[in-house]
C-alpha cells in the first residue's frame, strides 16, 4: 500500500469558504444592490421592495447562500481535507470554516436582502 507523505495544505477545509466569499463579493459587485435605506423604491412608504433591480435576486441570493454553507459542510467530510491532520485540528478547522460561512451568509442576507422590506 502506498502512503501519502505530502504536507497538508494550509487551505484544507477553507477552499470552498474562501472561493464562495470571493464569488459573493463579485456577484454583489455585478448586481449593485441598494445599500442605503434612503435609496429604496418604497422609502417613506409601506410595503416591500427589493434591493436589486430584479426582485427575483432576493430569492436567488437566499438559495445561493444556503448552498454555499452546505458546500462548506460537505467539504469538511472529504478525506483530502483531513489528510495528515489529527482529530482536534480537523474539528477546529471544520468549525471555523462552517462558522465563518454561516456568519458571513447570514450577515450578507440581513444587510442586503432585508434592507428595503
PDB file of C-alpha atoms in Angstrom, residues 29-88:
ATOM      1  CA  UNK A  29     -20.306  44.000  -7.368  1.00  0.00           C
ATOM      2  CA  UNK A  30     -22.056  42.958 -10.586  1.00  0.00           C
ATOM      3  CA  UNK A  31     -25.623  43.192  -9.239  1.00  0.00           C
ATOM      4  CA  UNK A  32     -25.031  46.530  -7.468  1.00  0.00           C
ATOM      5  CA  UNK A  33     -27.764  46.262  -4.814  1.00  0.00           C
ATOM      6  CA  UNK A  34     -29.092  49.283  -2.958  1.00  0.00           C
ATOM      7  CA  UNK A  35     -27.038  49.773   0.193  1.00  0.00           C
ATOM      8  CA  UNK A  36     -28.801  52.744   1.810  1.00  0.00           C
ATOM      9  CA  UNK A  37     -32.353  52.686   3.130  1.00  0.00           C
ATOM     10  CA  UNK A  38     -32.985  56.128   1.672  1.00  0.00           C
ATOM     11  CA  UNK A  39     -32.416  54.782  -1.851  1.00  0.00           C
ATOM     12  CA  UNK A  40     -35.142  52.122  -1.592  1.00  0.00           C
ATOM     13  CA  UNK A  41     -38.086  52.484  -4.004  1.00  0.00           C
ATOM     14  CA  UNK A  42     -40.511  52.378  -1.059  1.00  0.00           C
ATOM     15  CA  UNK A  43     -38.678  54.942   1.080  1.00  0.00           C
ATOM     16  CA  UNK A  44     -41.136  56.916   3.162  1.00  0.00           C
ATOM     17  CA  UNK A  45     -43.947  54.473   2.470  1.00  0.00           C
ATOM     18  CA  UNK A  46     -45.030  50.991   3.337  1.00  0.00           C
ATOM     19  CA  UNK A  47     -44.645  47.721   1.513  1.00  0.00           C
ATOM     20  CA  UNK A  48     -41.908  45.502   0.298  1.00  0.00           C
ATOM     21  CA  UNK A  49     -39.298  46.375  -2.265  1.00  0.00           C
ATOM     22  CA  UNK A  50     -36.120  44.732  -3.405  1.00  0.00           C
ATOM     23  CA  UNK A  51     -32.579  45.978  -3.048  1.00  0.00           C
ATOM     24  CA  UNK A  52     -31.885  44.547  -6.507  1.00  0.00           C
ATOM     25  CA  UNK A  53     -33.017  45.735  -9.939  1.00  0.00           C
ATOM     26  CA  UNK A  54     -34.603  42.299 -10.442  1.00  0.00           C
ATOM     27  CA  UNK A  55     -36.613  41.314  -7.324  1.00  0.00           C
ATOM     28  CA  UNK A  56     -36.052  37.619  -8.071  1.00  0.00           C
ATOM     29  CA  UNK A  57     -32.498  38.038  -6.777  1.00  0.00           C
ATOM     30  CA  UNK A  58     -33.876  38.179  -3.230  1.00  0.00           C
ATOM     31  CA  UNK A  59     -34.808  34.514  -3.651  1.00  0.00           C
ATOM     32  CA  UNK A  60     -31.733  33.567  -5.692  1.00  0.00           C
ATOM     33  CA  UNK A  61     -29.369  35.113  -3.155  1.00  0.00           C
ATOM     34  CA  UNK A  62     -31.022  33.160  -0.356  1.00  0.00           C
ATOM     35  CA  UNK A  63     -30.636  29.900  -2.275  1.00  0.00           C
ATOM     36  CA  UNK A  64     -27.028  30.602  -3.222  1.00  0.00           C
ATOM     37  CA  UNK A  65     -26.049  31.495   0.340  1.00  0.00           C
ATOM     38  CA  UNK A  66     -27.693  28.342   1.703  1.00  0.00           C
ATOM     39  CA  UNK A  67     -25.946  26.274  -0.976  1.00  0.00           C
ATOM     40  CA  UNK A  68     -22.612  27.846  -0.031  1.00  0.00           C
ATOM     41  CA  UNK A  69     -22.976  26.767   3.599  1.00  0.00           C
ATOM     42  CA  UNK A  70     -23.979  23.250   2.503  1.00  0.00           C
ATOM     43  CA  UNK A  71     -20.909  23.022   0.238  1.00  0.00           C
ATOM     44  CA  UNK A  72     -18.646  24.148   3.088  1.00  0.00           C
ATOM     45  CA  UNK A  73     -20.094  21.406   5.291  1.00  0.00           C
ATOM     46  CA  UNK A  74     -19.632  18.842   2.508  1.00  0.00           C
ATOM     47  CA  UNK A  75     -16.012  19.891   2.040  1.00  0.00           C
ATOM     48  CA  UNK A  76     -15.353  19.051   5.680  1.00  0.00           C
ATOM     49  CA  UNK A  77     -16.384  15.437   5.059  1.00  0.00           C
ATOM     50  CA  UNK A  78     -13.836  14.859   2.276  1.00  0.00           C
ATOM     51  CA  UNK A  79     -10.832  12.709   3.110  1.00  0.00           C
ATOM     52  CA  UNK A  80      -8.449  15.141   1.390  1.00  0.00           C
ATOM     53  CA  UNK A  81      -9.489  17.785   3.940  1.00  0.00           C
ATOM     54  CA  UNK A  82      -8.427  15.536   6.817  1.00  0.00           C
ATOM     55  CA  UNK A  83      -5.208  14.266   5.252  1.00  0.00           C
ATOM     56  CA  UNK A  84      -2.293  14.371   7.695  1.00  0.00           C
ATOM     57  CA  UNK A  85      -4.219  16.083  10.488  1.00  0.00           C
ATOM     58  CA  UNK A  86      -5.295  14.953  13.931  1.00  0.00           C
ATOM     59  CA  UNK A  87      -8.882  14.825  15.165  1.00  0.00           C
ATOM     60  CA  UNK A  88      -8.788  18.091  17.117  1.00  0.00           C
TER      61      UNK A  88
END
